[in-house]
């Protein structure tokens, strides 16, 4: 397993950085990307020959393609992809401009698609590989006021990964959607989380949730990034990894809540639902 080569996007902070450090400590070969390669090198703090830091614009397909070509040239192959790059965008559906929404989709969705398109020829040729796409519990349970666009990007990541899993089933390529809950990283801090440029005070629920994040959640997240890194490694070592993986007790709890709501709705409306058949 230690011979596997990992390719991780968005690796200069957060879960991506913790995973890179753990993999290098465990003896894996790791290629990692960031918009600022010097920041990435300083954050990782390693000059190991097993580490390949890459400056990549995840939204630029050519930049992504060149990076993957460089990894294969250096290490001979890629075995595990972790699409981790992205950022949080706060703001209600009305508040966010078209530009704000599209930028979030560019980073969180189209960046992931760029990596998938560029790695799949390699994975198809060797009939092996594992693509781990980072969604969020907000990509399964969307009822967070003020997070609608971000939620939509993470629902999109989950949906495209389900389709990719079905498309590659006969090729030996495995796919996993990871839905993290709250982890004690810098995700909720300035620089990783963008606010709406033009907030509207009428949206009380959204403003209240922003306050809760600032005053109650930041610093009290239940998830341990080091344990998350070990969970990623275990997923990659699993011969039959799950398509859906909820990471953290809070994520599991929220997922069960959503499943319960769906089951209740299905049961309560079953007669009306089936009344539309011929």
Coordinates of C-alpha atoms in Angstrom, one line a residue:
X1 CA 0.0 0.0 0.0
X2 CA 2.9 2.4 0.7
X3 CA 3.8 2.3 -3.0
X4 CA 0.6 4.1 -3.9
X5 CA 1.0 7.6 -5.3
X6 CA -1.5 10.2 -4.1
X7 CA -2.5 13.4 -5.9
X8 CA -4.3 15.9 -3.6
X9 CA -5.7 19.3 -4.6
X10 CA -6.1 22.3 -2.2
X11 CA -3.3 21.0 0.0
X12 CA -1.9 24.1 1.6
X13 CA -4.3 24.2 4.5
X14 CA -7.2 22.3 6.2
X15 CA -7.8 18.6 5.8
X16 CA -5.7 18.6 2.6
X17 CA -2.6 19.8 4.4
X18 CA -3.1 17.4 7.3
X19 CA -3.5 14.5 4.9
X20 CA -0.3 15.4 3.0
X21 CA 1.7 15.5 6.2
X22 CA 0.3 12.1 7.4
X23 CA 0.9 10.4 4.1
X24 CA 4.5 11.6 3.9
X25 CA 5.1 10.5 7.5
X26 CA 3.7 7.0 6.6
X27 CA 6.0 6.7 3.6
X28 CA 3.7 7.4 0.7
X29 CA 4.5 9.3 -2.5
X30 CA 2.5 12.5 -2.6
X31 CA 1.9 15.2 -5.2
X32 CA 0.0 18.1 -3.8
X33 CA -1.4 21.3 -5.4
X34 CA -2.0 24.9 -4.3
X35 CA -2.4 28.2 -6.0
X36 CA 0.7 29.3 -4.1
X37 CA 3.4 26.6 -4.2
X38 CA 5.7 28.5 -1.8
X39 CA 2.9 28.6 0.8
X40 CA 2.4 24.9 0.2
X41 CA 6.1 24.0 0.7
X42 CA 6.3 26.1 3.8
X43 CA 3.1 24.6 5.3
X44 CA 4.2 21.0 4.6
X45 CA 7.8 21.6 5.6
X46 CA 9.3 18.7 3.8
X47 CA 12.0 18.3 1.2
X48 CA 11.4 14.5 0.9
X49 CA 11.9 13.0 -2.6
X50 CA 8.4 11.5 -2.0
X51 CA 6.9 15.0 -2.1
X52 CA 6.0 16.9 -5.3
X53 CA 4.5 20.3 -4.6
X54 CA 2.8 21.8 -7.6
X55 CA 1.4 25.3 -8.3
X56 CA -1.9 24.7 -10.0
X57 CA -4.9 26.8 -11.0
X58 CA -7.6 24.2 -10.4
X59 CA -10.0 26.1 -12.7
X60 CA -7.6 26.0 -15.6
X61 CA -7.8 22.7 -17.4
X62 CA -4.4 23.1 -19.0
X63 CA -2.8 23.8 -15.6
X64 CA -4.4 20.7 -14.1
X65 CA -3.4 18.6 -17.1
X66 CA 0.2 19.7 -16.9
X67 CA 0.3 18.9 -13.2
X68 CA -0.9 15.4 -13.7
X69 CA 1.5 14.8 -16.5
X70 CA 4.3 16.0 -14.2
X71 CA 3.3 13.6 -11.4
X72 CA 3.2 10.6 -13.8
X73 CA 6.6 11.7 -15.1
X74 CA 8.1 11.9 -11.6
X75 CA 6.5 8.9 -9.9
X76 CA 5.5 6.8 -12.9
X77 CA 1.8 6.6 -12.0
X78 CA -1.0 8.0 -9.9
X79 CA -3.2 5.7 -7.7
X80 CA -5.3 7.9 -5.5
X81 CA -6.9 11.2 -6.3
X82 CA -8.3 13.5 -3.6
X83 CA -10.3 16.4 -5.0
X84 CA -10.2 18.6 -2.0
X85 CA -9.7 22.1 -3.5
X86 CA -12.5 24.6 -2.9
X87 CA -13.9 27.2 -0.6
X88 CA -17.0 28.1 1.4
X89 CA -19.3 30.8 0.1
X90 CA -21.9 32.3 2.4
X91 CA -24.9 34.3 1.3
X92 CA -28.5 33.7 0.6
X93 CA -29.8 32.8 -2.8
X94 CA -31.0 36.4 -3.4
X95 CA -27.9 38.0 -2.0
X96 CA -25.2 36.4 -4.1
X97 CA -24.5 37.8 -7.5
X98 CA -24.1 35.6 -10.6
X99 CA -20.4 36.2 -10.4
X100 CA -20.1 35.0 -6.8
X101 CA -22.1 31.9 -7.5
X102 CA -20.2 31.0 -10.6
X103 CA -16.8 31.5 -8.9
X104 CA -17.9 29.0 -6.2
X105 CA -19.0 26.5 -8.8
X106 CA -15.8 27.0 -10.8
X107 CA -13.6 26.1 -7.8
X108 CA -15.7 23.5 -6.1
X109 CA -17.2 21.7 -9.2
X110 CA -15.4 22.5 -12.4
X111 CA -12.0 22.2 -10.7
X112 CA -13.0 18.7 -9.7
X113 CA -14.2 17.9 -13.2
X114 CA -10.8 19.2 -14.6
X115 CA -8.9 16.7 -12.5
X116 CA -11.3 13.8 -13.4
X117 CA -11.0 14.5 -17.1
X118 CA -7.2 14.6 -17.0
X119 CA -6.7 11.5 -14.7
X120 CA -9.2 9.2 -16.3
X121 CA -7.1 8.3 -19.4
X122 CA -4.4 7.1 -17.1
X123 CA -6.8 5.2 -14.9
X124 CA -8.5 3.6 -17.9
X125 CA -5.1 2.6 -19.3
X126 CA -4.1 0.7 -16.2
X127 CA -7.7 -0.3 -15.2
X128 CA -7.2 0.9 -11.7
X129 CA -7.4 4.0 -9.5
X130 CA -9.4 5.6 -6.7
X131 CA -11.1 9.0 -7.0
X132 CA -12.0 10.5 -3.6
X133 CA -14.2 13.6 -4.0
X134 CA -14.7 15.8 -1.0
X135 CA -18.3 17.0 -0.7
X136 CA -19.7 18.1 2.7
X137 CA -22.5 17.1 5.0
X138 CA -24.0 20.2 3.3
X139 CA -23.9 18.2 0.1
X140 CA -26.4 15.8 1.6
X141 CA -28.4 17.9 4.1
X142 CA -29.0 21.3 2.5
X143 CA -31.2 23.1 5.1
X144 CA -28.5 25.6 6.2
X145 CA -29.8 29.2 5.6
X146 CA -27.2 31.3 3.9
X147 CA -25.3 28.3 2.5
X148 CA -27.4 27.6 -0.6
X149 CA -24.8 28.1 -3.4
X150 CA -22.1 26.3 -1.4
X151 CA -24.6 23.5 -0.7
X152 CA -25.4 23.3 -4.4
X153 CA -21.8 22.9 -5.4
X154 CA -21.4 20.1 -2.9
X155 CA -24.6 18.4 -4.0
X156 CA -23.2 18.6 -7.5
X157 CA -19.9 16.9 -6.4
X158 CA -22.0 14.1 -4.9
X159 CA -24.1 13.7 -8.0
X160 CA -21.3 13.6 -10.5
X161 CA -19.4 11.2 -8.4
X162 CA -22.3 8.8 -8.3
X163 CA -22.5 8.9 -12.1
X164 CA -18.7 8.5 -12.4
X165 CA -18.9 5.4 -10.2
X166 CA -21.5 3.9 -12.5
X167 CA -19.5 4.9 -15.6
X168 CA -16.2 3.3 -14.5
X169 CA -17.6 0.2 -12.8
X170 CA -16.1 -2.1 -15.4
X171 CA -12.7 -0.3 -15.5
X172 CA -11.4 -1.1 -12.0
X173 CA -11.8 2.6 -11.0
X174 CA -13.3 3.2 -7.6
X175 CA -15.0 6.3 -6.4
X176 CA -15.9 7.7 -3.0
X177 CA -17.8 10.7 -1.9
X178 CA -16.7 12.0 1.5
X179 CA -19.1 14.1 3.5
X180 CA -17.2 15.8 6.3
X181 CA -18.9 17.4 9.2
X182 CA -17.3 20.2 11.2
X183 CA -13.5 19.6 11.6
X184 CA -11.1 21.8 13.6
X185 CA -9.5 23.4 10.6
X186 CA -9.4 27.0 9.2
X187 CA -12.4 26.4 6.9
X188 CA -14.7 28.8 8.8
X189 CA -12.0 31.4 9.1
X190 CA -11.4 34.5 6.8
X191 CA -9.6 33.4 3.6
X192 CA -11.3 30.0 3.5
X193 CA -14.9 31.3 3.8
X194 CA -16.3 34.2 1.7
X195 CA -19.2 36.4 2.7
X196 CA -21.8 37.9 0.4
X197 CA -20.6 41.3 -1.0
X198 CA -24.1 42.8 -0.5
X199 CA -25.9 41.2 2.5
X200 CA -29.6 41.9 3.0
X201 CA -30.6 42.4 6.7
X202 CA -34.1 40.9 6.2
X203 CA -32.6 37.4 6.1
X204 CA -32.7 36.8 9.9
X205 CA -32.1 33.0 9.7
X206 CA -29.0 33.4 7.6
X207 CA -27.5 36.2 9.8
X208 CA -28.3 34.2 12.9
X209 CA -26.5 31.1 11.6
X210 CA -23.5 33.3 10.6
X211 CA -23.4 34.5 14.2
X212 CA -23.6 31.0 15.6
X213 CA -20.7 29.9 13.4
X214 CA -18.6 32.8 14.6
X215 CA -19.5 32.6 18.3
X216 CA -20.2 28.9 19.0
X217 CA -18.8 26.6 16.3
X218 CA -15.4 28.1 15.5
X219 CA -12.9 26.5 17.8
X220 CA -15.4 23.9 19.0
X221 CA -15.6 21.7 15.9
X222 CA -15.8 18.0 17.0
X223 CA -13.7 16.6 14.1
X224 CA -10.0 15.8 14.5
X225 CA -8.1 16.5 11.2
X226 CA -5.4 13.9 12.2
X227 CA -8.0 11.2 12.6
X228 CA -9.6 12.3 9.3
X229 CA -6.3 11.8 7.6
X230 CA -6.1 8.2 8.9
X231 CA -9.7 7.6 7.7
X232 CA -8.7 8.7 4.2
X233 CA -5.8 6.3 4.2
X234 CA -8.1 3.5 5.3
X235 CA -10.6 4.3 2.6
X236 CA -7.8 4.0 0.0
X237 CA -6.6 0.7 1.4
X238 CA -10.1 -0.8 1.3
X239 CA -10.4 -3.2 -1.6
X240 CA -14.1 -2.3 -1.8
X241 CA -14.4 1.3 -0.6
X242 CA -17.8 2.8 0.0
X243 CA -19.3 5.2 -2.5
X244 CA -20.7 7.3 0.3
X245 CA -18.7 8.0 3.4
X246 CA -19.9 10.3 6.2
X247 CA -17.0 11.6 8.2
X248 CA -17.5 12.6 11.8
X249 CA -20.2 11.9 14.4
X250 CA -22.0 15.1 13.5
X251 CA -22.1 14.2 9.8
X252 CA -23.5 10.8 10.7
X253 CA -26.2 12.4 12.9
X254 CA -27.2 14.9 10.3
X255 CA -27.3 12.3 7.6
X256 CA -29.6 10.1 9.7
X257 CA -31.9 13.1 10.3
X258 CA -32.2 13.7 6.6
X259 CA -32.9 10.0 5.9
X260 CA -35.6 10.0 8.5
X261 CA -37.2 13.1 7.0
X262 CA -37.1 11.5 3.5
X263 CA -38.6 8.3 4.8
X264 CA -41.4 10.1 6.6
X265 CA -42.2 12.1 3.5
X266 CA -42.2 9.0 1.3
X267 CA -44.6 7.2 3.6
X268 CA -46.9 10.2 4.2
X269 CA -47.2 10.9 0.4
X270 CA -47.0 7.5 -1.0
X271 CA -50.6 7.3 -2.2
X272 CA -50.4 10.7 -4.0
X273 CA -47.0 9.9 -5.4
X274 CA -48.2 6.6 -7.0
X275 CA -51.4 8.2 -8.2
X276 CA -49.5 9.7 -11.2
X277 CA -48.9 6.3 -12.8
X278 CA -51.0 5.2 -15.8

